[in-house]
Tab-separated table of C-alpha atoms and ligand atoms in Angstrom:
chain	number	residue	atom	x	y	z
A	228	MET	CA	-159.125	24.626	-46.199
A	229	THR	CA	-161.988	23.006	-44.198
A	230	THR	CA	-161.520	20.822	-41.319
A	231	ILE	CA	-164.669	18.802	-40.629
A	232	LEU	CA	-165.234	16.583	-37.699
A	233	ALA	CA	-167.880	13.824	-38.372
A	234	ILE	CA	-169.921	11.635	-35.951
A	235	GLU	CA	-171.737	8.185	-37.027
A	236	SER	CA	-173.839	6.613	-34.463
A	237	SER	CA	-177.079	5.016	-36.753
A	238	CYS	CA	-176.670	1.409	-35.875
A	239	ASP	CA	-173.858	-0.336	-33.727
A	240	ASP	CA	-170.998	1.177	-34.421
A	241	THR	CA	-170.032	4.328	-32.911
A	242	SER	CA	-167.602	6.378	-35.085
A	243	ALA	CA	-166.021	9.916	-35.655
A	244	ALA	CA	-163.449	11.248	-38.287
A	245	VAL	CA	-161.457	14.305	-39.103
A	246	LEU	CA	-161.136	15.442	-42.536
A	247	ARG	CA	-159.310	18.276	-44.182
A	248	ASP	CA	-161.127	18.950	-47.151
A	249	ASP	CA	-161.630	15.818	-48.955
A	250	ARG	CA	-158.528	14.236	-47.063
A	251	LEU	CA	-159.143	11.731	-44.192
A	252	LEU	CA	-157.051	12.645	-41.256
A	253	SER	CA	-158.628	10.197	-38.522
A	254	ASN	CA	-161.102	7.688	-38.561
A	255	ALA	CA	-161.890	5.939	-35.048
A	256	ILE	CA	-164.525	3.127	-34.575
A	257	ALA	CA	-165.733	1.443	-31.402
A	258	SER	CA	-167.649	-1.529	-32.729
A	259	GLN	CA	-170.466	-3.034	-30.183
A	260	LYS	CA	-169.808	-6.537	-29.157
A	261	VAL	CA	-172.874	-6.850	-26.455
A	262	HIS	CA	-175.430	-7.754	-29.508
A	263	GLU	CA	-173.359	-10.844	-30.344
A	264	GLN	CA	-175.152	-12.929	-27.864
A	265	TYR	CA	-178.330	-11.936	-28.684
A	266	GLY	CA	-177.856	-12.651	-32.349
A	267	GLY	CA	-178.622	-9.095	-33.858
A	268	VAL	CA	-178.761	-5.508	-32.666
A	269	VAL	CA	-180.886	-4.822	-29.654
A	270	PRO	CA	-181.345	-1.217	-30.143
A	271	GLU	CA	-181.582	-0.274	-26.406
A	272	LEU	CA	-178.142	-1.690	-25.816
A	273	ALA	CA	-177.002	0.159	-28.802
A	274	SER	CA	-178.182	3.312	-27.700
A	275	ARG	CA	-176.527	2.754	-23.946
A	276	ALA	CA	-173.108	1.753	-25.580
A	277	HIS	CA	-173.152	4.714	-28.033
A	278	GLN	CA	-173.516	6.874	-24.812
A	279	GLN	CA	-170.479	5.374	-23.446
A	280	ASN	CA	-168.552	5.401	-26.485
A	281	ILE	CA	-169.116	8.889	-28.078
A	282	VAL	CA	-166.775	11.154	-25.851
A	283	PRO	CA	-163.722	8.658	-26.196
A	284	VAL	CA	-164.155	7.995	-29.745
A	285	VAL	CA	-164.538	11.710	-30.844
A	286	ASP	CA	-161.595	12.247	-28.552
A	287	SER	CA	-159.295	9.923	-30.191
A	288	ALA	CA	-160.395	11.074	-33.656
A	289	ILE	CA	-159.411	14.505	-32.832
A	290	LYS	CA	-156.219	13.499	-31.295
A	291	ASN	CA	-155.165	10.796	-34.063
A	292	ALA	CA	-155.761	13.563	-36.655
A	293	GLY	CA	-153.289	16.009	-34.971
A	294	ILE	CA	-155.373	18.932	-34.757
A	295	ASP	CA	-156.816	20.993	-32.033
A	296	ARG	CA	-160.642	21.336	-31.195
A	297	CYS	CA	-160.669	25.140	-32.420
A	298	ASP	CA	-159.294	24.053	-35.979
A	299	ILE	CA	-162.967	22.434	-36.624
A	300	ASP	CA	-164.952	24.418	-39.169
A	301	ALA	CA	-168.083	22.138	-39.204
A	302	ILE	CA	-169.620	19.021	-37.818
A	303	GLY	CA	-170.948	16.508	-39.882
A	304	PHE	CA	-173.553	13.868	-38.272
A	305	THR	CA	-175.603	11.028	-39.399
A	306	ARG	CA	-179.244	12.397	-39.204
A	307	GLY	CA	-180.699	9.098	-40.755
A	308	PRO	CA	-181.733	6.420	-41.586
A	309	GLY	CA	-181.117	4.292	-38.666
A	310	LEU	CA	-182.089	3.257	-35.224
A	311	LEU	CA	-183.548	6.340	-33.262
A	312	GLY	CA	-181.970	6.043	-30.053
A	313	SER	CA	-178.628	5.495	-31.916
A	314	LEU	CA	-179.346	8.232	-34.023
A	315	MET	CA	-180.276	10.624	-31.039
A	316	VAL	CA	-177.056	10.030	-29.474
A	317	GLY	CA	-174.788	11.199	-32.315
A	318	VAL	CA	-177.056	14.043	-33.104
A	319	SER	CA	-177.180	15.241	-29.660
A	320	PHE	CA	-173.297	15.372	-29.045
A	321	ALA	CA	-173.152	17.158	-32.520
A	322	LYS	CA	-175.241	19.738	-31.459
A	323	ALA	CA	-173.688	20.162	-28.064
A	324	PHE	CA	-170.175	20.153	-29.823
A	325	SER	CA	-171.449	22.623	-32.523
A	326	ILE	CA	-172.767	25.026	-29.384
A	327	ALA	CA	-169.737	24.694	-27.538
A	328	LEU	CA	-167.077	25.344	-30.538
A	329	GLY	CA	-169.499	27.725	-32.124
A	330	LYS	CA	-169.398	25.920	-35.434
A	331	PRO	CA	-171.859	24.993	-38.043
A	332	LEU	CA	-173.484	21.446	-38.206
A	333	VAL	CA	-174.316	19.718	-41.314
A	334	GLU	CA	-176.572	16.790	-41.664
A	335	VAL	CA	-175.815	13.832	-43.639
A	336	ASN	CA	-177.899	10.989	-44.812
A	337	HIS	CA	-176.374	7.519	-44.011
A	338	LEU	CA	-176.859	6.059	-47.497
A	339	GLN	CA	-175.517	9.034	-49.417
A	340	ALA	CA	-172.630	8.799	-47.023
A	341	HIS	CA	-172.134	5.015	-48.046
A	342	VAL	CA	-172.192	6.145	-51.764
A	343	LEU	CA	-169.785	9.291	-51.091
A	344	SER	CA	-166.954	7.056	-49.168
A	345	HIS	CA	-165.590	6.658	-52.798
A	346	PHE	CA	-164.603	10.200	-52.863
A	347	ILE	CA	-162.182	10.059	-49.326
A	348	ARG	CA	-158.852	10.746	-50.558
A	349	GLU	CA	-156.117	9.242	-48.278
A	350	SER	CA	-153.196	10.338	-50.070
A	351	ASP	CA	-152.185	12.635	-53.083
A	352	ASP	CA	-152.715	9.579	-55.586
A	353	SER	CA	-156.107	8.293	-54.267
A	354	ARG	CA	-158.149	7.288	-57.182
A	355	VAL	CA	-161.725	9.004	-57.065
A	356	PRO	CA	-164.784	8.153	-59.513
A	357	GLU	CA	-165.507	10.534	-62.241
A	358	PHE	CA	-169.451	11.477	-62.894
A	359	PRO	CA	-171.946	10.043	-63.808
A	360	LEU	CA	-171.231	7.172	-61.767
A	361	LEU	CA	-173.702	4.135	-61.295
A	362	CYS	CA	-173.447	2.520	-57.657
A	363	LEU	CA	-174.758	-0.738	-56.262
A	364	LEU	CA	-175.478	0.170	-52.876
A	365	VAL	CA	-175.789	-2.574	-50.519
A	366	SER	CA	-176.145	-2.824	-46.760
A	367	GLY	CA	-177.920	-4.309	-43.746
A	368	GLY	CA	-180.725	-2.148	-44.698
A	369	HIS	CA	-180.978	-1.151	-48.109
A	370	THR	CA	-180.272	-2.289	-51.642
A	371	GLN	CA	-180.462	0.015	-54.485
A	372	ILE	CA	-178.877	1.052	-57.814
A	373	LEU	CA	-178.153	4.577	-58.016
A	374	LEU	CA	-177.199	7.073	-60.704
A	375	LEU	CA	-175.072	9.579	-59.961
A	376	ARG	CA	-175.053	12.933	-61.972
A	377	SER	CA	-173.074	14.933	-59.032
A	378	TYR	CA	-172.557	14.375	-55.266
A	379	PHE	CA	-176.178	14.672	-54.309
A	380	ASP	CA	-177.907	14.080	-57.600
A	381	MET	CA	-178.492	10.254	-56.909
A	382	GLU	CA	-181.326	8.827	-59.043
A	383	VAL	CA	-182.714	5.431	-57.700
A	384	LEU	CA	-182.780	3.286	-60.637
A	385	GLY	CA	-183.734	0.426	-59.102
A	386	GLN	CA	-184.177	-0.896	-55.354
A	387	THR	CA	-185.404	-4.115	-53.310
A	388	ILE	CA	-189.118	-4.477	-52.821
A	389	ASP	CA	-188.672	-6.374	-49.626
A	390	ASP	CA	-185.714	-7.517	-47.555
A	391	ALA	CA	-182.026	-5.736	-48.225
A	392	ALA	CA	-179.047	-8.165	-49.772
A	393	GLY	CA	-177.522	-7.740	-46.198
A	394	GLU	CA	-180.508	-8.760	-44.358
A	395	ALA	CA	-180.683	-11.960	-46.573
A	396	ILE	CA	-177.365	-13.039	-45.748
A	397	ASP	CA	-177.821	-12.403	-42.103
A	398	LYS	CA	-180.825	-14.284	-41.950
A	399	ALA	CA	-179.432	-17.307	-43.838
A	400	ALA	CA	-176.346	-17.424	-41.297
A	401	LYS	CA	-179.284	-17.411	-38.364
A	402	ILE	CA	-181.170	-20.113	-39.941
A	403	MET	CA	-177.952	-22.059	-39.844
A	404	ASP	CA	-177.095	-20.785	-36.318
A	405	LEU	CA	-173.462	-19.565	-37.337
A	406	GLY	CA	-173.723	-16.460	-35.379
A	407	TYR	CA	-174.031	-12.682	-35.653
A	408	PRO	CA	-173.336	-10.510	-37.814
A	409	GLY	CA	-173.875	-13.369	-40.305
A	410	GLY	CA	-172.491	-11.724	-43.328
A	411	PRO	CA	-168.809	-11.827	-42.472
A	412	ILE	CA	-168.918	-15.389	-41.365
A	413	ILE	CA	-170.747	-16.668	-44.504
A	414	ASP	CA	-168.155	-15.142	-46.367
A	415	ARG	CA	-165.492	-16.447	-44.689
A	416	LEU	CA	-167.076	-20.361	-44.694
A	417	ALA	CA	-168.009	-19.754	-48.453
A	418	LYS	CA	-164.335	-19.977	-49.374
A	419	GLU	CA	-163.922	-23.479	-48.438
A	420	GLY	CA	-167.183	-24.524	-50.089
A	421	ASN	CA	-168.519	-25.190	-53.843
A	422	PRO	CA	-170.832	-22.353	-55.260
A	423	LYS	CA	-172.802	-24.860	-57.503
A	424	ALA	CA	-173.405	-27.653	-54.899
A	425	PHE	CA	-176.997	-26.528	-54.257
A	426	SER	CA	-179.312	-24.084	-56.428
A	427	PHE	CA	-181.612	-21.451	-54.949
A	428	ALA	CA	-183.818	-19.839	-57.088
A	429	THR	CA	-184.306	-15.860	-57.303
A	430	PRO	CA	-187.610	-14.305	-58.637
A	431	HIS	CA	-188.091	-12.781	-61.855
A	432	ILE	CA	-188.497	-8.738	-61.023
A	433	GLU	CA	-189.248	-6.309	-63.457
A	434	GLY	CA	-186.542	-3.507	-64.265
A	435	TYR	CA	-183.618	-2.895	-62.002
A	436	ASP	CA	-185.682	-3.877	-58.587
A	437	TYR	CA	-184.884	-6.741	-56.564
A	438	SER	CA	-186.284	-9.148	-54.097
A	439	PHE	CA	-185.149	-11.332	-51.556
A	440	SER	CA	-187.545	-12.566	-49.095
A	441	GLY	CA	-188.429	-15.216	-51.393
A	442	LEU	CA	-184.845	-16.821	-51.417
A	443	LYS	CA	-184.521	-16.580	-47.933
A	444	THR	CA	-187.828	-18.750	-47.423
A	445	SER	CA	-186.863	-21.445	-49.941
A	446	PHE	CA	-183.649	-21.712	-48.182
A	447	LEU	CA	-185.510	-22.399	-44.886
A	448	TYR	CA	-187.921	-24.898	-46.533
A	449	PHE	CA	-184.755	-26.412	-48.375
A	450	LEU	CA	-183.013	-26.818	-45.143
A	451	ARG	CA	-186.296	-28.180	-43.370
A	452	ASP	CA	-186.551	-30.982	-45.865
A	453	ARG	CA	-182.937	-32.094	-45.705
A	454	LEU	CA	-182.927	-31.795	-41.715
A	455	ALA	CA	-185.958	-34.165	-41.392
A	456	GLU	CA	-183.860	-36.903	-43.093
A	457	GLN	CA	-180.820	-36.066	-42.231
A	458	PRO	CA	-180.336	-34.072	-38.902
A	459	ASP	CA	-176.590	-33.347	-39.341
A	460	PHE	CA	-176.961	-31.902	-42.794
A	461	ILE	CA	-176.082	-28.305	-42.194
A	462	GLU	CA	-172.828	-29.352	-39.943
A	463	ARG	CA	-171.950	-31.520	-43.150
A	464	HIS	CA	-172.525	-29.379	-45.828
A	465	LYS	CA	-172.081	-25.809	-43.880
A	466	ALA	CA	-169.447	-24.472	-46.353
A	467	ASP	CA	-171.429	-25.749	-49.474
A	468	LEU	CA	-174.501	-24.158	-48.272
A	469	CYS	CA	-172.814	-20.731	-47.517
A	470	ALA	CA	-171.105	-20.769	-50.898
A	471	SER	CA	-174.264	-21.807	-52.830
A	472	TYR	CA	-176.555	-19.358	-50.908
A	473	GLN	CA	-173.893	-16.379	-51.063
A	474	ASN	CA	-173.408	-16.818	-54.863
A	475	THR	CA	-177.212	-17.006	-55.659
A	476	VAL	CA	-177.508	-13.251	-53.765
A	477	VAL	CA	-174.185	-12.158	-55.538
A	478	ASP	CA	-175.424	-13.205	-58.889
A	479	PHE	CA	-178.573	-11.632	-58.594
A	480	LEU	CA	-177.052	-8.546	-57.477
A	481	VAL	CA	-174.429	-8.170	-59.990
A	482	LYS	CA	-176.751	-9.460	-63.075
A	483	LYS	CA	-179.122	-6.154	-62.679
A	484	PHE	CA	-176.440	-4.226	-62.039
A	485	GLU	CA	-174.569	-5.180	-64.966
A	486	HIS	CA	-177.680	-4.359	-67.094
A	487	ALA	CA	-178.362	-1.199	-65.655
A	488	ALA	CA	-174.796	0.074	-66.612
A	489	LYS	CA	-175.227	-1.429	-70.201
A	490	ALA	CA	-178.639	0.146	-70.635
A	491	THR	CA	-177.434	3.847	-69.198
A	492	GLY	CA	-174.216	3.789	-70.811
A	493	VAL	CA	-172.167	4.583	-67.380
A	494	ARG	CA	-168.667	3.408	-67.437
A	495	ASN	CA	-167.863	4.267	-63.964
A	496	VAL	CA	-169.399	1.568	-61.622
A	497	ALA	CA	-169.179	1.551	-57.882
A	498	ILE	CA	-170.199	-0.827	-54.748
A	499	ALA	CA	-170.852	0.636	-51.557
A	500	GLY	CA	-172.500	-0.415	-48.062
A	501	GLY	CA	-171.819	-3.606	-45.807
A	502	VAL	CA	-172.206	-6.051	-48.303
A	503	SER	CA	-169.686	-4.542	-50.570
A	504	ALA	CA	-166.933	-6.173	-48.010
A	505	ASN	CA	-168.077	-9.386	-49.453
A	506	SER	CA	-165.239	-11.186	-51.199
A	507	CYS	CA	-167.612	-12.834	-53.554
A	508	LEU	CA	-169.334	-9.494	-54.680
A	509	ARG	CA	-165.957	-7.600	-54.746
A	510	ASN	CA	-164.517	-10.277	-56.977
A	511	ARG	CA	-167.538	-10.357	-59.381
A	512	VAL	CA	-167.749	-6.527	-59.756
A	513	GLU	CA	-164.067	-6.261	-60.348
A	514	GLU	CA	-164.277	-9.190	-63.069
A	515	MET	CA	-167.582	-7.483	-64.794
A	516	GLY	CA	-165.385	-4.283	-65.030
A	517	ARG	CA	-162.697	-5.803	-66.776
A	518	ARG	CA	-164.733	-7.503	-69.220
A	519	HIS	CA	-166.499	-4.365	-70.171
A	520	ARG	CA	-163.721	-2.103	-69.590
A	521	TRP	CA	-165.105	-0.042	-67.121
A	522	GLN	CA	-163.748	1.846	-64.481
A	523	VAL	CA	-164.748	-0.117	-61.319
A	524	PHE	CA	-164.519	1.379	-57.699
A	525	VAL	CA	-164.571	-1.072	-54.725
A	526	PRO	CA	-164.285	0.589	-51.285
A	527	LYS	CA	-161.394	-0.218	-49.167
A	528	MET	CA	-162.655	-2.419	-46.132
A	529	GLN	CA	-162.841	0.091	-43.628
A	530	PHE	CA	-164.931	2.189	-45.358
A	531	CYS	CA	-167.529	-0.661	-46.375
A	532	THR	CA	-169.362	-0.896	-43.140
A	533	ASP	CA	-170.537	2.120	-41.148
A	534	ASN	CA	-167.778	4.440	-40.452
A	535	ALA	CA	-167.476	8.385	-39.719
A	536	ALA	CA	-164.927	9.007	-42.619
A	537	MET	CA	-167.854	8.621	-45.418
A	538	VAL	CA	-170.166	11.047	-43.140
A	539	GLY	CA	-167.317	13.341	-43.332
A	540	ILE	CA	-166.685	13.350	-46.974
A	541	ALA	CA	-170.561	13.760	-47.404
A	542	ALA	CA	-170.573	16.862	-44.837
A	543	TYR	CA	-167.560	18.202	-46.535
A	544	TYR	CA	-169.124	18.637	-49.958
A	545	LYS	CA	-172.346	19.785	-48.356
A	546	PHE	CA	-170.910	22.478	-46.466
A	547	LEU	CA	-168.777	23.639	-49.620
A	548	SER	CA	-172.317	24.092	-51.263
A	549	GLY	CA	-173.273	26.361	-48.285
A	550	GLU	CA	-175.835	23.749	-46.871
A	551	VAL	CA	-175.724	23.951	-42.863
A	552	ALA	CA	-178.340	22.535	-40.411
A	553	ASP	CA	-180.557	23.727	-37.961
A	554	LEU	CA	-179.992	23.042	-34.242
A	555	SER	CA	-183.276	21.971	-33.743
A	556	LEU	CA	-183.554	19.260	-36.073
A	557	PRO	CA	-184.507	15.744	-34.812
A	558	PRO	CA	-183.347	12.355	-36.492
A	559	TYR	CA	-185.037	10.177	-38.481
A	560	ALA	CA	-185.582	6.313	-38.691
A	561	ARG	CA	-186.399	5.786	-42.198
A	562	ASN	CA	-185.257	7.596	-45.517
B	106	LIG	O1	-173.550	-0.779	-43.974
B	106	LIG	P1	-173.865	-1.506	-43.001
B	106	LIG	O2	-172.375	-1.956	-41.967
B	106	LIG	O3	-174.703	-1.095	-41.893
B	106	LIG	C1	-176.128	-0.588	-42.719
B	106	LIG	O4	-176.079	0.689	-42.968
B	106	LIG	O5	-177.026	-1.454	-42.703
B	106	LIG	O6	-174.049	-2.929	-43.439
B	106	LIG	C2	-174.148	-4.177	-42.671
B	106	LIG	C3	-174.346	-5.207	-43.557
B	106	LIG	C4	-174.738	-6.486	-42.669
B	106	LIG	O7	-175.855	-7.112	-43.051
B	106	LIG	C5	-173.522	-7.545	-42.469
B	106	LIG	O8	-173.734	-8.601	-42.431
B	106	LIG	C6	-172.752	-7.411	-44.012
B	106	LIG	O9	-173.005	-5.689	-44.045
B	106	LIG	N1	-171.615	-7.549	-44.179
B	106	LIG	C7	-171.240	-8.291	-45.139
B	106	LIG	C8	-169.868	-8.605	-44.930
B	106	LIG	N2	-169.529	-7.726	-44.074
B	106	LIG	C9	-170.444	-7.214	-43.421
B	106	LIG	N3	-172.029	-9.228	-45.900
B	106	LIG	C10	-171.477	-10.285	-46.793
B	106	LIG	N4	-170.127	-10.341	-46.896
B	106	LIG	C11	-169.188	-9.750	-45.829
B	106	LIG	N5	-168.231	-9.974	-45.680
B	107	LIG	ZN1	-174.662	1.819	-43.207
């Protein structure tokens, strides 16, 4: 049996988790509220908040797991990609803890962790995917269609050539001045709106790649034209705007994903990353799976956005294959 302590600090959530083999024992998260007033994550403030949160968060993960520090066999941590100052807090903490306990470190790639969140078991009857698995990874910084042949054999079949899906949604929320982070706000408002009220075009991109920057720009121009004649346009059509914009993003995501699944013949499909919390995307992917009789894996809400449980499962499988990290390695900002 292997006990893993995992640490995630790549963006604005400080999180620590404990796993025993692939079984999750605890997952503690401290989200940072300080960024809301700025309409986006302020890197400097994020690093400072991680520094304040990391010790209490690790403490509660260990306590909630009901283990003792000496039970820990290895320490998994997110090495990148993410904000460098944020990563540095988690990486330094992991190194210090590793020296203090005399236990090895396992470095984890944040994107791989999102995908591997599907392999976390919470009980004996947790359902986990089989390989090959096709995964749509949609987060604030990335949008990729990945073909997994095993835990760490991930082939990128397509990806965004500019903005990420989460970024496209967050920017639309910013344009409408709805608050931050925009994803959950748009999701909530969209429930009251008509997804067909307005139409926004998505670009034609070859293969399985995506592009979202044009969509965001056309939304901006669309609103500018309407606002010139009706200053209260956003206020009056908020729900319809959210529903239509969200529907356009989700439609684009799902169409290509469905093509990729058909072309590869892979019958296990999953979504992962912050945007996989979106209710419209979740419904559409479930519906797609039913139509084709594919096995669909949609993460539990707490495993969609950043969390250390997913870092722990990735670290567990790496540790099993004998991969341990050097104490001198630095974090990386980009993949
Ligand atoms: O995976 P994540 O927590 O951080 C990154 O690795 O980027 O993803 C954050 C993204 C943000 O863009 C946020 O707006 C989006 O996930 N998000 C959502 C929802 N919840 C979070 N987007 C759409 N609908 C949601 N319900
Ligand atoms: Zn993430």
